[in-house]
Amino acid sequence: MMRRPVDTGDPHRLYTVTGGRSRADDAFDLVTLVVAECEPGAGMQSEHARILELCRHPTAVVEIAAELKLPITVVRILLGDLLAMGRITARHPRAARSAASLPDSALLKEVLHGLRNL
């Protein structure tokens, strides 16, 4: 199966969407869950409104980017805007508390072996 290159969008459009900014908010990684705290409002940038619609339930940053068909960096900039306005909240996945709470490496190897056999 031949993979197609990722469409990063028209550079002029992306420049307009981000207001010329290229620095993304570090508060968001690919698996950060985003939840809308309000409904989209009149006069709101269309991408911001779409994010609020998508995030009525917790949605990962990577899913938002896929739905909007925008690069992750652009989505992170837009999310930073919404976070600063108090229109979204971000929930980071919990890290394992200790090595003891991680799955046994033998179990992980068995799962990997089973997946390879599929």
Tab-separated table of N, CA and C in Angstrom:
chain	number	residue	atom	x	y	z
A	1	MET	N	0.838	-1.173	0.000
A	1	MET	CA	0.000	0.000	0.000
A	1	MET	C	0.883	1.236	0.000
A	2	MET	N	0.686	2.101	-0.961
A	2	MET	CA	1.495	3.315	-1.070
A	2	MET	C	0.906	4.410	-0.192
A	3	ARG	N	1.772	5.036	0.596
A	3	ARG	CA	1.317	6.097	1.483
A	3	ARG	C	1.371	7.433	0.762
A	4	ARG	N	0.321	8.203	0.944
A	4	ARG	CA	0.287	9.538	0.359
A	4	ARG	C	0.929	10.528	1.320
A	5	PRO	N	1.576	11.563	0.798
A	5	PRO	CA	2.152	12.567	1.693
A	5	PRO	C	1.044	13.324	2.423
A	6	VAL	N	1.360	13.793	3.611
A	6	VAL	CA	0.397	14.545	4.399
A	6	VAL	C	0.191	15.910	3.761
A	7	ASP	N	-1.061	16.295	3.611
A	7	ASP	CA	-1.385	17.605	3.063
A	7	ASP	C	-1.309	18.611	4.200
A	8	THR	N	-0.384	19.525	4.123
A	8	THR	CA	-0.220	20.519	5.177
A	8	THR	C	-1.029	21.773	4.910
A	9	GLY	N	-1.746	21.823	3.809
A	9	GLY	CA	-2.605	22.964	3.537
A	9	GLY	C	-1.876	24.085	2.824
A	10	ASP	N	-2.658	25.020	2.342
A	10	ASP	CA	-2.117	26.189	1.662
A	10	ASP	C	-1.398	27.071	2.680
A	11	PRO	N	-0.127	27.391	2.461
A	11	PRO	CA	0.616	28.207	3.431
A	11	PRO	C	-0.036	29.558	3.717
A	12	HIS	N	-0.658	30.162	2.708
A	12	HIS	CA	-1.300	31.455	2.919
A	12	HIS	C	-2.500	31.319	3.855
A	13	ARG	N	-3.269	30.242	3.674
A	13	ARG	CA	-4.417	30.003	4.538
A	13	ARG	C	-3.964	29.747	5.972
A	14	LEU	N	-2.931	28.924	6.135
A	14	LEU	CA	-2.434	28.613	7.468
A	14	LEU	C	-1.906	29.862	8.157
A	15	TYR	N	-1.263	30.736	7.400
A	15	TYR	CA	-0.766	32.002	7.949
A	15	TYR	C	-1.943	32.841	8.450
A	16	THR	N	-3.012	32.859	7.683
A	16	THR	CA	-4.193	33.636	8.054
A	16	THR	C	-4.875	33.034	9.280
A	17	VAL	N	-5.006	31.716	9.306
A	17	VAL	CA	-5.669	31.029	10.414
A	17	VAL	C	-4.967	31.308	11.733
A	18	THR	N	-3.643	31.331	11.718
A	18	THR	CA	-2.877	31.521	12.959
A	18	THR	C	-2.523	32.979	13.220
A	19	GLY	N	-2.933	33.864	12.338
A	19	GLY	CA	-2.583	35.272	12.516
A	19	GLY	C	-1.090	35.500	12.376
A	20	GLY	N	-0.438	34.660	11.584
A	20	GLY	CA	0.999	34.810	11.345
A	20	GLY	C	1.876	34.199	12.415
A	21	ARG	N	1.279	33.592	13.418
A	21	ARG	CA	2.075	32.997	14.502
A	21	ARG	C	2.574	31.621	14.108
A	22	SER	N	3.765	31.273	14.580
A	22	SER	CA	4.317	29.951	14.284
A	22	SER	C	4.671	29.186	15.553
A	23	ARG	N	4.561	29.820	16.698
A	23	ARG	CA	4.867	29.161	17.973
A	23	ARG	C	3.597	28.588	18.576
A	24	ALA	N	3.622	27.298	18.843
A	24	ALA	CA	2.469	26.632	19.438
A	24	ALA	C	2.579	26.640	20.955
A	25	ASP	N	1.441	26.560	21.604
A	25	ASP	CA	1.378	26.495	23.061
A	25	ASP	C	1.899	25.132	23.513
A	26	ASP	N	2.851	25.129	24.442
A	26	ASP	CA	3.440	23.877	24.930
A	26	ASP	C	2.492	23.104	25.851
A	27	ALA	N	1.329	23.676	26.164
A	27	ALA	CA	0.386	23.013	27.064
A	27	ALA	C	-0.281	21.810	26.404
A	28	PHE	N	-0.140	21.683	25.093
A	28	PHE	CA	-0.852	20.633	24.374
A	28	PHE	C	0.106	19.666	23.696
A	29	ASP	N	0.005	18.380	24.061
A	29	ASP	CA	0.717	17.358	23.302
A	29	ASP	C	-0.327	16.574	22.518
A	30	LEU	N	0.070	15.567	21.809
A	30	LEU	CA	-0.847	14.861	20.911
A	30	LEU	C	-2.016	14.188	21.622
A	31	VAL	N	-1.817	13.765	22.856
A	31	VAL	CA	-2.864	13.017	23.553
A	31	VAL	C	-3.603	13.837	24.604
A	32	THR	N	-3.303	15.131	24.699
A	32	THR	CA	-4.036	15.991	25.620
A	32	THR	C	-5.507	15.989	25.230
A	33	LEU	N	-6.362	15.810	26.211
A	33	LEU	CA	-7.806	15.825	25.965
A	33	LEU	C	-8.333	17.242	26.149
A	34	VAL	N	-9.098	17.697	25.186
A	34	VAL	CA	-9.630	19.051	25.190
A	34	VAL	C	-11.142	18.976	25.342
A	35	VAL	N	-11.687	19.841	26.211
A	35	VAL	CA	-13.127	19.883	26.439
A	35	VAL	C	-13.594	21.327	26.302
A	36	ALA	N	-14.645	21.548	25.509
A	36	ALA	CA	-15.225	22.875	25.337
A	36	ALA	C	-15.956	23.281	26.612
A	37	GLU	N	-15.801	24.534	26.993
A	37	GLU	CA	-16.477	25.067	28.173
A	37	GLU	C	-17.646	25.964	27.791
A	38	CYS	N	-17.866	26.163	26.476
A	38	CYS	CA	-18.955	27.003	26.006
A	38	CYS	C	-19.303	26.622	24.572
A	39	GLU	N	-20.367	27.184	24.086
A	39	GLU	CA	-20.786	26.991	22.702
A	39	GLU	C	-20.075	28.016	21.829
A	40	PRO	N	-19.933	27.729	20.539
A	40	PRO	CA	-19.358	28.735	19.633
A	40	PRO	C	-20.223	29.986	19.619
A	41	GLY	N	-19.569	31.144	19.493
A	41	GLY	CA	-20.283	32.415	19.495
A	41	GLY	C	-20.267	33.078	18.133
A	42	ALA	N	-21.161	34.020	17.952
A	42	ALA	CA	-21.235	34.779	16.702
A	42	ALA	C	-19.945	35.570	16.502
A	43	GLY	N	-19.473	35.598	15.275
A	43	GLY	CA	-18.270	36.351	14.954
A	43	GLY	C	-16.976	35.649	15.297
A	44	MET	N	-17.067	34.439	15.816
A	44	MET	CA	-15.876	33.672	16.188
A	44	MET	C	-15.201	33.114	14.940
A	45	GLN	N	-13.882	33.065	14.957
A	45	GLN	CA	-13.133	32.463	13.855
A	45	GLN	C	-13.672	31.060	13.614
A	46	SER	N	-13.872	30.698	12.351
A	46	SER	CA	-14.529	29.433	12.021
A	46	SER	C	-13.783	28.220	12.593
A	47	GLU	N	-12.451	28.246	12.593
A	47	GLU	CA	-11.686	27.125	13.141
A	47	GLU	C	-11.896	27.008	14.650
A	48	HIS	N	-11.965	28.135	15.348
A	48	HIS	CA	-12.238	28.112	16.788
A	48	HIS	C	-13.625	27.524	17.045
A	49	ALA	N	-14.601	27.955	16.260
A	49	ALA	CA	-15.967	27.442	16.419
A	49	ALA	C	-16.014	25.942	16.178
A	50	ARG	N	-15.319	25.481	15.166
A	50	ARG	CA	-15.302	24.047	14.843
A	50	ARG	C	-14.659	23.240	15.970
A	51	ILE	N	-13.601	23.775	16.558
A	51	ILE	CA	-12.955	23.090	17.683
A	51	ILE	C	-13.935	22.958	18.844
A	52	LEU	N	-14.663	24.032	19.152
A	52	LEU	CA	-15.636	23.968	20.244
A	52	LEU	C	-16.726	22.942	19.961
A	53	GLU	N	-17.141	22.842	18.710
A	53	GLU	CA	-18.145	21.833	18.344
A	53	GLU	C	-17.597	20.421	18.516
A	54	LEU	N	-16.346	20.223	18.087
A	54	LEU	CA	-15.729	18.899	18.180
A	54	LEU	C	-15.484	18.467	19.623
A	55	CYS	N	-15.275	19.434	20.490
A	55	CYS	CA	-14.831	19.128	21.854
A	55	CYS	C	-15.962	19.185	22.880
A	56	ARG	N	-17.174	18.923	22.442
A	56	ARG	CA	-18.273	18.851	23.408
A	56	ARG	C	-18.023	17.718	24.396
A	57	HIS	N	-17.320	16.706	23.927
A	57	HIS	CA	-16.855	15.600	24.763
A	57	HIS	C	-15.334	15.608	24.669
A	58	PRO	N	-14.631	15.074	25.667
A	58	PRO	CA	-13.163	15.082	25.617
A	58	PRO	C	-12.629	14.520	24.296
A	59	THR	N	-11.782	15.302	23.649
A	59	THR	CA	-11.228	14.937	22.343
A	59	THR	C	-9.728	15.190	22.353
A	60	ALA	N	-8.953	14.235	21.871
A	60	ALA	CA	-7.492	14.369	21.835
A	60	ALA	C	-7.072	15.363	20.758
A	61	VAL	N	-5.981	16.054	21.011
A	61	VAL	CA	-5.454	17.048	20.072
A	61	VAL	C	-5.247	16.434	18.689
A	62	VAL	N	-4.729	15.229	18.639
A	62	VAL	CA	-4.476	14.573	17.360
A	62	VAL	C	-5.786	14.330	16.598
A	63	GLU	N	-6.861	14.036	17.319
A	63	GLU	CA	-8.160	13.847	16.672
A	63	GLU	C	-8.700	15.165	16.117
A	64	ILE	N	-8.488	16.241	16.850
A	64	ILE	CA	-8.932	17.559	16.399
A	64	ILE	C	-8.215	17.921	15.100
A	65	ALA	N	-6.907	17.705	15.076
A	65	ALA	CA	-6.122	18.008	13.869
A	65	ALA	C	-6.609	17.183	12.688
A	66	ALA	N	-6.910	15.921	12.927
A	66	ALA	CA	-7.383	15.058	11.841
A	66	ALA	C	-8.735	15.533	11.318
A	67	GLU	N	-9.638	15.895	12.212
A	67	GLU	CA	-10.968	16.357	11.798
A	67	GLU	C	-10.900	17.679	11.034
A	68	LEU	N	-10.042	18.581	11.496
A	68	LEU	CA	-9.917	19.887	10.843
A	68	LEU	C	-9.033	19.837	9.601
A	69	LYS	N	-8.301	18.722	9.451
A	69	LYS	CA	-7.341	18.575	8.352
A	69	LYS	C	-6.327	19.717	8.364
A	70	LEU	N	-5.815	19.983	9.577
A	70	LEU	CA	-4.803	21.020	9.782
A	70	LEU	C	-3.592	20.405	10.471
A	71	PRO	N	-2.400	20.970	10.242
A	71	PRO	CA	-1.207	20.477	10.939
A	71	PRO	C	-1.339	20.649	12.456
A	72	ILE	N	-0.713	19.767	13.196
A	72	ILE	CA	-0.756	19.791	14.662
A	72	ILE	C	-0.335	21.152	15.205
A	73	THR	N	0.717	21.740	14.663
A	73	THR	CA	1.204	23.022	15.154
A	73	THR	C	0.128	24.096	15.050
A	74	VAL	N	-0.585	24.125	13.943
A	74	VAL	CA	-1.656	25.104	13.754
A	74	VAL	C	-2.768	24.865	14.774
A	75	VAL	N	-3.139	23.616	14.983
A	75	VAL	CA	-4.183	23.278	15.946
A	75	VAL	C	-3.751	23.683	17.348
A	76	ARG	N	-2.504	23.450	17.690
A	76	ARG	CA	-2.007	23.827	19.018
A	76	ARG	C	-2.055	25.340	19.215
A	77	ILE	N	-1.797	26.114	18.167
A	77	ILE	CA	-1.898	27.574	18.255
A	77	ILE	C	-3.354	27.975	18.512
A	78	LEU	N	-4.270	27.379	17.764
A	78	LEU	CA	-5.693	27.680	17.933
A	78	LEU	C	-6.184	27.273	19.319
A	79	LEU	N	-5.740	26.126	19.803
A	79	LEU	CA	-6.121	25.681	21.141
A	79	LEU	C	-5.585	26.625	22.210
A	80	GLY	N	-4.378	27.128	21.992
A	80	GLY	CA	-3.813	28.111	22.925
A	80	GLY	C	-4.672	29.357	23.014
A	81	ASP	N	-5.205	29.803	21.872
A	81	ASP	CA	-6.117	30.948	21.860
A	81	ASP	C	-7.351	30.665	22.710
A	82	LEU	N	-7.956	29.515	22.458
A	82	LEU	CA	-9.184	29.154	23.169
A	82	LEU	C	-8.942	28.962	24.665
A	83	LEU	N	-7.794	28.403	25.021
A	83	LEU	CA	-7.449	28.216	26.427
A	83	LEU	C	-7.284	29.576	27.108
A	84	ALA	N	-6.604	30.502	26.438
A	84	ALA	CA	-6.400	31.845	26.997
A	84	ALA	C	-7.725	32.584	27.191
A	85	MET	N	-8.706	32.299	26.349
A	85	MET	CA	-10.028	32.928	26.456
A	85	MET	C	-10.932	32.202	27.455
A	86	GLY	N	-10.458	31.069	27.994
A	86	GLY	CA	-11.252	30.308	28.941
A	86	GLY	C	-12.380	29.518	28.304
A	87	ARG	N	-12.275	29.262	27.006
A	87	ARG	CA	-13.346	28.555	26.293
A	87	ARG	C	-13.151	27.044	26.241
A	88	ILE	N	-11.960	26.589	26.615
A	88	ILE	CA	-11.686	25.151	26.689
A	88	ILE	C	-10.896	24.862	27.954
A	89	THR	N	-10.902	23.602	28.329
A	89	THR	CA	-9.982	23.122	29.356
A	89	THR	C	-9.199	21.971	28.743
A	90	ALA	N	-7.995	21.779	29.246
A	90	ALA	CA	-7.117	20.713	28.750
A	90	ALA	C	-6.860	19.741	29.885
A	91	ARG	N	-6.996	18.465	29.575
A	91	ARG	CA	-6.748	17.404	30.552
A	91	ARG	C	-5.620	16.537	30.025
A	92	HIS	N	-4.567	16.455	30.798
A	92	HIS	CA	-3.429	15.639	30.396
A	92	HIS	C	-3.605	14.231	30.949
A	93	PRO	N	-3.297	13.228	30.135
A	93	PRO	CA	-3.394	11.853	30.647
A	93	PRO	C	-2.509	11.686	31.863
A	94	ARG	N	-2.997	10.911	32.786
A	94	ARG	CA	-2.219	10.676	34.012
A	94	ARG	C	-1.037	9.778	33.720
A	95	ALA	N	0.095	10.135	34.266
A	95	ALA	CA	1.289	9.298	34.135
A	95	ALA	C	1.207	8.183	35.185
A	96	ALA	N	1.876	7.087	34.902
A	96	ALA	CA	1.921	5.990	35.872
A	96	ALA	C	2.577	6.488	37.153
A	97	ARG	N	2.028	6.102	38.273
A	97	ARG	CA	2.539	6.613	39.543
A	97	ARG	C	3.840	5.953	39.965
A	98	SER	N	4.004	4.691	39.590
A	98	SER	CA	5.232	3.995	39.947
A	98	SER	C	5.458	2.872	38.953
A	99	ALA	N	6.664	2.342	38.984
A	99	ALA	CA	6.988	1.223	38.096
A	99	ALA	C	6.110	0.014	38.410
A	100	ALA	N	5.683	-0.112	39.658
A	100	ALA	CA	4.852	-1.247	40.059
A	100	ALA	C	3.476	-1.188	39.394
A	101	SER	N	3.019	0.002	39.032
A	101	SER	CA	1.693	0.118	38.422
A	101	SER	C	1.721	-0.105	36.916
A	102	LEU	N	2.913	-0.265	36.345
A	102	LEU	CA	3.049	-0.533	34.915
A	102	LEU	C	2.807	-2.009	34.632
A	103	PRO	N	2.311	-2.351	33.440
A	103	PRO	CA	2.112	-3.766	33.113
A	103	PRO	C	3.436	-4.525	33.111
A	104	ASP	N	3.354	-5.796	33.412
A	104	ASP	CA	4.510	-6.672	33.435
A	104	ASP	C	5.098	-6.760	32.025
A	105	SER	N	6.414	-6.694	31.888
A	105	SER	CA	7.047	-6.723	30.567
A	105	SER	C	6.797	-8.050	29.847
A	106	ALA	N	6.675	-9.146	30.586
A	106	ALA	CA	6.383	-10.444	29.958
A	106	ALA	C	5.001	-10.418	29.312
A	107	LEU	N	4.031	-9.781	29.976
A	107	LEU	CA	2.681	-9.665	29.425
A	107	LEU	C	2.701	-8.809	28.157
A	108	LEU	N	3.447	-7.715	28.187
A	108	LEU	CA	3.547	-6.855	27.006
A	108	LEU	C	4.183	-7.593	25.827
A	109	LYS	N	5.182	-8.420	26.109
A	109	LYS	CA	5.814	-9.200	25.046
A	109	LYS	C	4.837	-10.204	24.443
A	110	GLU	N	4.003	-10.820	25.297
A	110	GLU	CA	3.000	-11.761	24.793
A	110	GLU	C	1.977	-11.048	23.909
A	111	VAL	N	1.555	-9.861	24.319
A	111	VAL	CA	0.601	-9.076	23.519
A	111	VAL	C	1.224	-8.714	22.176
A	112	LEU	N	2.464	-8.281	22.196
A	112	LEU	CA	3.165	-7.921	20.961
A	112	LEU	C	3.280	-9.132	20.048
A	113	HIS	N	3.621	-10.263	20.605
A	113	HIS	CA	3.721	-11.496	19.818
A	113	HIS	C	2.365	-11.837	19.211
A	114	GLY	N	1.300	-11.708	19.993
A	114	GLY	CA	-0.036	-11.999	19.485
A	114	GLY	C	-0.447	-11.045	18.364
A	115	LEU	N	-0.107	-9.778	18.510
A	115	LEU	CA	-0.429	-8.788	17.460
A	115	LEU	C	0.327	-9.096	16.167
A	116	ARG	N	1.558	-9.507	16.288
A	116	ARG	CA	2.349	-9.824	15.091
A	116	ARG	C	1.778	-11.046	14.372
A	117	ASN	N	1.152	-11.928	15.107
A	117	ASN	CA	0.589	-13.139	14.519
A	117	ASN	C	-0.746	-12.904	13.828
A	118	LEU	N	-1.317	-11.733	14.006
A	118	LEU	CA	-2.626	-11.454	13.383
A	118	LEU	C	-2.552	-11.361	11.899
